[in-house]
mmCIF file of N, CA, C and O in Angstrom:
data_model
loop_
_atom_site.group_PDB
_atom_site.id
_atom_site.type_symbol
_atom_site.label_atom_id
_atom_site.label_comp_id
_atom_site.label_asym_id
_atom_site.label_seq_id
_atom_site.Cartn_x
_atom_site.Cartn_y
_atom_site.Cartn_z
ATOM 1 N N MET A 1 11.928 -10.621 69.780
ATOM 2 C CA MET A 1 13.313 -10.282 69.542
ATOM 3 C C MET A 1 13.467 -9.802 68.102
ATOM 4 O O MET A 1 12.946 -10.398 67.176
ATOM 5 N N GLN A 2 14.190 -8.706 67.960
ATOM 6 C CA GLN A 2 14.508 -8.141 66.644
ATOM 7 C C GLN A 2 16.023 -8.141 66.506
ATOM 8 O O GLN A 2 16.734 -7.929 67.489
ATOM 9 N N GLU A 3 16.506 -8.369 65.290
ATOM 10 C CA GLU A 3 17.942 -8.308 65.086
ATOM 11 C C GLU A 3 18.268 -7.871 63.671
ATOM 12 O O GLU A 3 17.451 -8.017 62.761
ATOM 13 N N PHE A 4 19.465 -7.299 63.527
ATOM 14 C CA PHE A 4 19.955 -6.931 62.204
ATOM 15 C C PHE A 4 21.474 -7.027 62.208
ATOM 16 O O PHE A 4 22.114 -6.974 63.261
ATOM 17 N N ASP A 5 22.028 -7.231 61.028
ATOM 18 C CA ASP A 5 23.478 -7.275 60.849
ATOM 19 C C ASP A 5 23.931 -5.974 60.211
ATOM 20 O O ASP A 5 23.212 -5.387 59.397
ATOM 21 N N PHE A 6 25.136 -5.554 60.571
ATOM 22 C CA PHE A 6 25.676 -4.315 60.020
ATOM 23 C C PHE A 6 27.186 -4.471 59.872
ATOM 24 O O PHE A 6 27.861 -4.936 60.788
ATOM 25 N N VAL A 7 27.714 -4.070 58.717
ATOM 26 C CA VAL A 7 29.154 -4.097 58.483
ATOM 27 C C VAL A 7 29.712 -2.716 58.820
ATOM 28 O O VAL A 7 29.260 -1.708 58.276
ATOM 29 N N ILE A 8 30.683 -2.685 59.701
ATOM 30 C CA ILE A 8 31.276 -1.424 60.178
ATOM 31 C C ILE A 8 32.118 -0.802 59.072
ATOM 32 O O ILE A 8 33.027 -1.432 58.540
ATOM 33 N N ARG A 9 31.798 0.445 58.731
ATOM 34 C CA ARG A 9 32.507 1.166 57.663
ATOM 35 C C ARG A 9 33.495 2.189 58.207
ATOM 36 O O ARG A 9 34.359 2.659 57.473
ATOM 37 N N ASP A 10 33.371 2.555 59.474
ATOM 38 C CA ASP A 10 34.289 3.521 60.065
ATOM 39 C C ASP A 10 35.695 2.928 60.043
ATOM 40 O O ASP A 10 35.912 1.808 60.506
ATOM 41 N N GLU A 11 36.659 3.654 59.514
ATOM 42 C CA GLU A 11 38.008 3.119 59.338
ATOM 43 C C GLU A 11 38.710 2.761 60.647
ATOM 44 O O GLU A 11 39.631 1.959 60.669
ATOM 45 N N ILE A 12 38.272 3.337 61.754
ATOM 46 C CA ILE A 12 38.863 3.024 63.059
ATOM 47 C C ILE A 12 38.065 1.926 63.773
ATOM 48 O O ILE A 12 38.542 1.320 64.713
ATOM 49 N N GLY A 13 36.862 1.635 63.314
ATOM 50 C CA GLY A 13 36.018 0.645 63.971
ATOM 51 C C GLY A 13 35.211 1.295 65.085
ATOM 52 O O GLY A 13 34.958 2.493 65.070
ATOM 53 N N ILE A 14 34.829 0.489 66.062
ATOM 54 C CA ILE A 14 34.079 1.033 67.207
ATOM 55 C C ILE A 14 35.090 1.331 68.303
ATOM 56 O O ILE A 14 35.503 0.456 69.042
ATOM 57 N N HIS A 15 35.510 2.588 68.372
ATOM 58 C CA HIS A 15 36.456 3.041 69.392
ATOM 59 C C HIS A 15 35.706 3.827 70.459
ATOM 60 O O HIS A 15 34.477 3.849 70.468
ATOM 61 N N ALA A 16 36.417 4.476 71.360
ATOM 62 C CA ALA A 16 35.819 5.067 72.567
ATOM 63 C C ALA A 16 34.676 6.041 72.302
ATOM 64 O O ALA A 16 33.613 5.924 72.908
ATOM 65 N N ARG A 17 34.884 7.022 71.413
ATOM 66 C CA ARG A 17 33.838 8.030 71.208
ATOM 67 C C ARG A 17 32.548 7.411 70.670
ATOM 68 O O ARG A 17 31.482 7.585 71.272
ATOM 69 N N PRO A 18 32.585 6.658 69.548
ATOM 70 C CA PRO A 18 31.325 6.089 69.070
ATOM 71 C C PRO A 18 30.755 5.006 69.988
ATOM 72 O O PRO A 18 29.538 4.848 70.060
ATOM 73 N N ALA A 19 31.614 4.312 70.718
ATOM 74 C CA ALA A 19 31.102 3.324 71.679
ATOM 75 C C ALA A 19 30.326 4.030 72.782
ATOM 76 O O ALA A 19 29.294 3.540 73.237
ATOM 77 N N GLY A 20 30.813 5.193 73.196
ATOM 78 C CA GLY A 20 30.093 5.988 74.194
ATOM 79 C C GLY A 20 28.756 6.472 73.677
ATOM 80 O O GLY A 20 27.751 6.460 74.392
ATOM 81 N N LEU A 21 28.748 6.881 72.410
ATOM 82 C CA LEU A 21 27.487 7.308 71.798
ATOM 83 C C LEU A 21 26.502 6.146 71.718
ATOM 84 O O LEU A 21 25.310 6.306 71.976
ATOM 85 N N LEU A 22 27.009 4.962 71.372
ATOM 86 C CA LEU A 22 26.154 3.772 71.306
ATOM 87 C C LEU A 22 25.599 3.438 72.685
ATOM 88 O O LEU A 22 24.396 3.165 72.820
ATOM 89 N N ALA A 23 26.439 3.461 73.703
ATOM 90 C CA ALA A 23 25.976 3.155 75.058
ATOM 91 C C ALA A 23 24.905 4.146 75.508
ATOM 92 O O ALA A 23 23.903 3.755 76.113
ATOM 93 N N ARG A 24 25.088 5.421 75.175
ATOM 94 C CA ARG A 24 24.099 6.439 75.532
ATOM 95 C C ARG A 24 22.782 6.197 74.788
ATOM 96 O O ARG A 24 21.702 6.280 75.377
ATOM 97 N N GLU A 25 22.874 5.901 73.498
ATOM 98 C CA GLU A 25 21.683 5.640 72.686
ATOM 99 C C GLU A 25 20.928 4.420 73.231
ATOM 100 O O GLU A 25 19.720 4.452 73.406
ATOM 101 N N ALA A 26 21.653 3.345 73.506
ATOM 102 C CA ALA A 26 21.025 2.113 74.001
ATOM 103 C C ALA A 26 20.432 2.316 75.395
ATOM 104 O O ALA A 26 19.372 1.757 75.702
ATOM 105 N N SER A 27 21.093 3.103 76.226
ATOM 106 C CA SER A 27 20.606 3.335 77.588
ATOM 107 C C SER A 27 19.285 4.087 77.616
ATOM 108 O O SER A 27 18.524 3.972 78.578
ATOM 109 N N ALA A 28 18.998 4.825 76.564
ATOM 110 C CA ALA A 28 17.743 5.563 76.480
ATOM 111 C C ALA A 28 16.575 4.666 76.056
ATOM 112 O O ALA A 28 15.436 5.120 76.008
ATOM 113 N N MET A 29 16.869 3.402 75.760
ATOM 114 C CA MET A 29 15.844 2.482 75.270
ATOM 115 C C MET A 29 15.411 1.529 76.380
ATOM 116 O O MET A 29 16.201 1.183 77.253
ATOM 117 N N SER A 30 14.156 1.093 76.293
ATOM 118 C CA SER A 30 13.659 0.143 77.281
ATOM 119 C C SER A 30 14.089 -1.285 76.963
ATOM 120 O O SER A 30 14.100 -2.137 77.846
ATOM 121 N N SER A 31 14.460 -1.552 75.726
ATOM 122 C CA SER A 31 14.869 -2.895 75.315
ATOM 123 C C SER A 31 16.238 -3.260 75.854
ATOM 124 O O SER A 31 17.073 -2.396 76.113
ATOM 125 N N VAL A 32 16.461 -4.564 75.988
ATOM 126 C CA VAL A 32 17.801 -5.080 76.229
ATOM 127 C C VAL A 32 18.474 -5.111 74.864
ATOM 128 O O VAL A 32 17.947 -5.697 73.909
ATOM 129 N N VAL A 33 19.629 -4.460 74.748
ATOM 130 C CA VAL A 33 20.321 -4.351 73.463
ATOM 131 C C VAL A 33 21.662 -5.062 73.570
ATOM 132 O O VAL A 33 22.464 -4.753 74.457
ATOM 133 N N THR A 34 21.891 -6.029 72.673
ATOM 134 C CA THR A 34 23.173 -6.719 72.656
ATOM 135 C C THR A 34 23.819 -6.548 71.289
ATOM 136 O O THR A 34 23.137 -6.441 70.269
ATOM 137 N N VAL A 35 25.148 -6.514 71.306
ATOM 138 C CA VAL A 35 25.938 -6.435 70.086
ATOM 139 C C VAL A 35 26.857 -7.643 70.089
ATOM 140 O O VAL A 35 27.498 -7.945 71.091
ATOM 141 N N GLU A 36 26.919 -8.337 68.954
ATOM 142 C CA GLU A 36 27.748 -9.529 68.851
ATOM 143 C C GLU A 36 28.699 -9.371 67.678
ATOM 144 O O GLU A 36 28.309 -8.918 66.601
ATOM 145 N N CYS A 37 29.966 -9.743 67.898
ATOM 146 C CA CYS A 37 30.972 -9.666 66.841
ATOM 147 C C CYS A 37 32.047 -10.718 67.105
ATOM 148 O O CYS A 37 32.539 -10.829 68.232
ATOM 149 N N ASN A 38 32.386 -11.471 66.083
ATOM 150 C CA ASN A 38 33.458 -12.476 66.177
ATOM 151 C C ASN A 38 33.279 -13.427 67.356
ATOM 152 O O ASN A 38 34.231 -13.742 68.067
ATOM 153 N N GLY A 39 32.042 -13.850 67.589
ATOM 154 C CA GLY A 39 31.762 -14.816 68.643
ATOM 155 C C GLY A 39 31.657 -14.245 70.048
ATOM 156 O O GLY A 39 31.433 -14.985 70.998
ATOM 157 N N LYS A 40 31.819 -12.935 70.210
ATOM 158 C CA LYS A 40 31.701 -12.295 71.522
ATOM 159 C C LYS A 40 30.423 -11.475 71.563
ATOM 160 O O LYS A 40 30.025 -10.894 70.564
ATOM 161 N N LYS A 41 29.809 -11.400 72.754
ATOM 162 C CA LYS A 41 28.595 -10.608 72.947
ATOM 163 C C LYS A 41 28.836 -9.540 73.994
ATOM 164 O O LYS A 41 29.584 -9.742 74.946
ATOM 165 N N ALA A 42 28.147 -8.409 73.810
ATOM 166 C CA ALA A 42 28.230 -7.323 74.787
ATOM 167 C C ALA A 42 26.873 -6.671 74.935
ATOM 168 O O ALA A 42 26.120 -6.549 73.971
ATOM 169 N N GLU A 43 26.576 -6.244 76.161
ATOM 170 C CA GLU A 43 25.384 -5.447 76.396
ATOM 171 C C GLU A 43 25.730 -4.022 75.959
ATOM 172 O O GLU A 43 26.685 -3.427 76.452
ATOM 173 N N ALA A 44 24.963 -3.493 75.017
ATOM 174 C CA ALA A 44 25.285 -2.203 74.401
ATOM 175 C C ALA A 44 25.212 -1.037 75.383
ATOM 176 O O ALA A 44 25.804 0.003 75.133
ATOM 177 N N LYS A 45 24.530 -1.212 76.495
ATOM 178 C CA LYS A 45 24.408 -0.131 77.468
ATOM 179 C C LYS A 45 25.673 0.016 78.321
ATOM 180 O O LYS A 45 25.806 0.962 79.076
ATOM 181 N N LYS A 46 26.606 -0.929 78.176
ATOM 182 C CA LYS A 46 27.837 -0.922 78.974
ATOM 183 C C LYS A 46 29.026 -0.600 78.070
ATOM 184 O O LYS A 46 29.469 -1.441 77.282
ATOM 185 N N LEU A 47 29.538 0.605 78.201
ATOM 186 C CA LEU A 47 30.612 1.110 77.346
ATOM 187 C C LEU A 47 31.805 0.157 77.271
ATOM 188 O O LEU A 47 32.270 -0.183 76.183
ATOM 189 N N PHE A 48 32.308 -0.282 78.396
ATOM 190 C CA PHE A 48 33.502 -1.123 78.393
ATOM 191 C C PHE A 48 33.248 -2.490 77.768
ATOM 192 O O PHE A 48 34.147 -3.067 77.151
ATOM 193 N N ASP A 49 32.029 -3.016 77.910
ATOM 194 C CA ASP A 49 31.688 -4.281 77.244
ATOM 195 C C ASP A 49 31.765 -4.121 75.731
ATOM 196 O O ASP A 49 32.272 -4.997 75.033
ATOM 197 N N VAL A 50 31.264 -3.000 75.226
ATOM 198 C CA VAL A 50 31.297 -2.739 73.779
ATOM 199 C C VAL A 50 32.732 -2.596 73.306
ATOM 200 O O VAL A 50 33.131 -3.175 72.287
ATOM 201 N N LEU A 51 33.559 -1.874 74.048
ATOM 202 C CA LEU A 51 34.963 -1.689 73.671
ATOM 203 C C LEU A 51 35.724 -3.014 73.650
ATOM 204 O O LEU A 51 36.593 -3.238 72.804
ATOM 205 N N GLU A 52 35.391 -3.917 74.584
ATOM 206 C CA GLU A 52 36.075 -5.209 74.661
ATOM 207 C C GLU A 52 35.801 -6.094 73.452
ATOM 208 O O GLU A 52 36.538 -7.049 73.217
ATOM 209 N N LEU A 53 34.771 -5.786 72.668
ATOM 210 C CA LEU A 53 34.509 -6.565 71.460
ATOM 211 C C LEU A 53 35.630 -6.378 70.431
ATOM 212 O O LEU A 53 35.856 -7.248 69.604
ATOM 213 N N GLY A 54 36.284 -5.232 70.466
ATOM 214 C CA GLY A 54 37.380 -4.965 69.533
ATOM 215 C C GLY A 54 36.939 -4.915 68.079
ATOM 216 O O GLY A 54 37.631 -5.424 67.194
ATOM 217 N N VAL A 55 35.813 -4.279 67.810
ATOM 218 C CA VAL A 55 35.245 -4.235 66.460
ATOM 219 C C VAL A 55 36.083 -3.330 65.560
ATOM 220 O O VAL A 55 36.356 -2.178 65.896
ATOM 221 N N LYS A 56 36.477 -3.872 64.426
ATOM 222 C CA LYS A 56 37.312 -3.136 63.469
ATOM 223 C C LYS A 56 36.538 -2.874 62.179
ATOM 224 O O LYS A 56 35.488 -3.468 61.942
ATOM 225 N N CYS A 57 37.087 -2.001 61.349
ATOM 226 C CA CYS A 57 36.487 -1.705 60.056
ATOM 227 C C CYS A 57 36.353 -2.995 59.251
ATOM 228 O O CYS A 57 37.277 -3.804 59.197
ATOM 229 N N GLY A 58 35.194 -3.207 58.661
ATOM 230 C CA GLY A 58 34.930 -4.398 57.864
ATOM 231 C C GLY A 58 34.307 -5.534 58.641
ATOM 232 O O GLY A 58 33.817 -6.494 58.047
ATOM 233 N N ASP A 59 34.313 -5.460 59.982
ATOM 234 C CA ASP A 59 33.680 -6.490 60.798
ATOM 235 C C ASP A 59 32.167 -6.382 60.694
ATOM 236 O O ASP A 59 31.612 -5.294 60.588
ATOM 237 N N SER A 60 31.512 -7.527 60.747
ATOM 238 C CA SER A 60 30.054 -7.572 60.761
ATOM 239 C C SER A 60 29.598 -7.744 62.208
ATOM 240 O O SER A 60 30.122 -8.596 62.927
ATOM 241 N N VAL A 61 28.657 -6.923 62.619
ATOM 242 C CA VAL A 61 28.094 -7.045 63.965
ATOM 243 C C VAL A 61 26.619 -7.403 63.853
ATOM 244 O O VAL A 61 25.945 -7.032 62.897
ATOM 245 N N LYS A 62 26.150 -8.154 64.837
ATOM 246 C CA LYS A 62 24.721 -8.472 64.938
ATOM 247 C C LYS A 62 24.188 -7.718 66.139
ATOM 248 O O LYS A 62 24.715 -7.830 67.238
ATOM 249 N N VAL A 63 23.151 -6.925 65.908
ATOM 250 C CA VAL A 63 22.525 -6.137 66.965
ATOM 251 C C VAL A 63 21.159 -6.747 67.251
ATOM 252 O O VAL A 63 20.373 -6.988 66.333
ATOM 253 N N THR A 64 20.898 -7.005 68.531
ATOM 254 C CA THR A 64 19.642 -7.627 68.940
ATOM 255 C C THR A 64 18.946 -6.756 69.972
ATOM 256 O O THR A 64 19.600 -6.238 70.882
ATOM 257 N N THR A 65 17.634 -6.588 69.804
ATOM 258 C CA THR A 65 16.828 -5.869 70.793
ATOM 259 C C THR A 65 15.740 -6.806 71.307
ATOM 260 O O THR A 65 15.145 -7.560 70.528
ATOM 261 N N GLU A 66 15.506 -6.765 72.611
ATOM 262 C CA GLU A 66 14.447 -7.562 73.222
ATOM 263 C C GLU A 66 13.711 -6.707 74.237
ATOM 264 O O GLU A 66 14.343 -6.091 75.087
ATOM 265 N N GLY A 67 12.385 -6.685 74.137
ATOM 266 C CA GLY A 67 11.571 -5.925 75.082
ATOM 267 C C GLY A 67 10.300 -5.442 74.434
ATOM 268 O O GLY A 67 10.011 -5.748 73.275
ATOM 269 N N GLU A 68 9.551 -4.660 75.174
ATOM 270 C CA GLU A 68 8.256 -4.184 74.700
ATOM 271 C C GLU A 68 8.377 -3.289 73.475
ATOM 272 O O GLU A 68 7.502 -3.292 72.619
ATOM 273 N N GLU A 69 9.435 -2.516 73.388
ATOM 274 C CA GLU A 69 9.627 -1.576 72.276
ATOM 275 C C GLU A 69 10.694 -2.057 71.295
ATOM 276 O O GLU A 69 11.315 -1.259 70.599
ATOM 277 N N GLU A 70 10.889 -3.378 71.214
ATOM 278 C CA GLU A 70 12.003 -3.920 70.427
ATOM 279 C C GLU A 70 11.987 -3.529 68.952
ATOM 280 O O GLU A 70 13.043 -3.255 68.372
ATOM 281 N N LYS A 71 10.822 -3.455 68.356
ATOM 282 C CA LYS A 71 10.765 -3.089 66.929
ATOM 283 C C LYS A 71 11.213 -1.655 66.695
ATOM 284 O O LYS A 71 12.039 -1.383 65.827
ATOM 285 N N SER A 72 10.656 -0.730 67.455
ATOM 286 C CA SER A 72 11.034 0.671 67.261
ATOM 287 C C SER A 72 12.474 0.915 67.694
ATOM 288 O O SER A 72 13.194 1.689 67.059
ATOM 289 N N ASP A 73 12.925 0.221 68.751
ATOM 290 C CA ASP A 73 14.310 0.374 69.191
ATOM 291 C C ASP A 73 15.281 -0.158 68.131
ATOM 292 O O ASP A 73 16.313 0.464 67.867
ATOM 293 N N ALA A 74 14.950 -1.275 67.506
ATOM 294 C CA ALA A 74 15.804 -1.826 66.449
ATOM 295 C C ALA A 74 15.883 -0.864 65.266
ATOM 296 O O ALA A 74 16.959 -0.653 64.690
ATOM 297 N N LYS A 75 14.774 -0.249 64.939
ATOM 298 C CA LYS A 75 14.754 0.718 63.837
ATOM 299 C C LYS A 75 15.642 1.925 64.157
ATOM 300 O O LYS A 75 16.421 2.381 63.323
ATOM 301 N N LYS A 76 15.538 2.432 65.382
ATOM 302 C CA LYS A 76 16.359 3.568 65.807
ATOM 303 C C LYS A 76 17.846 3.203 65.787
ATOM 304 O O LYS A 76 18.685 3.990 65.358
ATOM 305 N N LEU A 77 18.153 1.994 66.255
ATOM 306 C CA LEU A 77 19.551 1.572 66.291
ATOM 307 C C LEU A 77 20.119 1.359 64.889
ATOM 308 O O LEU A 77 21.277 1.690 64.641
ATOM 309 N N ARG A 78 19.321 0.827 63.986
ATOM 310 C CA ARG A 78 19.799 0.654 62.605
ATOM 311 C C ARG A 78 20.163 2.018 62.013
ATOM 312 O O ARG A 78 21.224 2.184 61.408
ATOM 313 N N ARG A 79 19.309 2.990 62.215
ATOM 314 C CA ARG A 79 19.585 4.349 61.729
ATOM 315 C C ARG A 79 20.838 4.906 62.400
ATOM 316 O O ARG A 79 21.690 5.511 61.756
ATOM 317 N N PHE A 80 20.983 4.683 63.710
ATOM 318 C CA PHE A 80 22.159 5.136 64.439
ATOM 319 C C PHE A 80 23.430 4.518 63.846
ATOM 320 O O PHE A 80 24.417 5.209 63.618
ATOM 321 N N PHE A 81 23.416 3.216 63.594
ATOM 322 C CA PHE A 81 24.581 2.540 63.024
ATOM 323 C C PHE A 81 24.899 3.082 61.638
ATOM 324 O O PHE A 81 26.071 3.302 61.309
ATOM 325 N N GLU A 82 23.882 3.312 60.830
ATOM 326 C CA GLU A 82 24.108 3.841 59.484
ATOM 327 C C GLU A 82 24.732 5.233 59.525
ATOM 328 O O GLU A 82 25.598 5.552 58.712
ATOM 329 N N GLU A 83 24.323 6.056 60.466
ATOM 330 C CA GLU A 83 24.832 7.414 60.568
ATOM 331 C C GLU A 83 26.177 7.495 61.279
ATOM 332 O O GLU A 83 26.960 8.415 61.012
ATOM 333 N N THR A 84 26.484 6.544 62.154
ATOM 334 C CA THR A 84 27.671 6.633 62.999
ATOM 335 C C THR A 84 28.824 5.748 62.533
ATOM 336 O O THR A 84 29.980 6.145 62.604
ATOM 337 N N PHE A 85 28.511 4.543 62.072
ATOM 338 C CA PHE A 85 29.552 3.585 61.730
ATOM 339 C C PHE A 85 29.628 3.300 60.249
ATOM 340 O O PHE A 85 30.260 2.460 59.755
#
């Protein structure tokens, strides 16, 4: 299992468009990807689960990858978060 924390800098937070991009990015990975914020967890491959987290600007999220490619998937996701959020 690999994990990293990230503070959301996007002023709107994780809304529909970037949540869709995250779900697409995670769906392309073999790892199970979860996002946790404010005590709630969501499977990143499920758009509506990610939206239900209600992540706002300044919130810290924990991203976890589990699977055969967890290290490389975590690295890709960290870069994705840095570029998107």
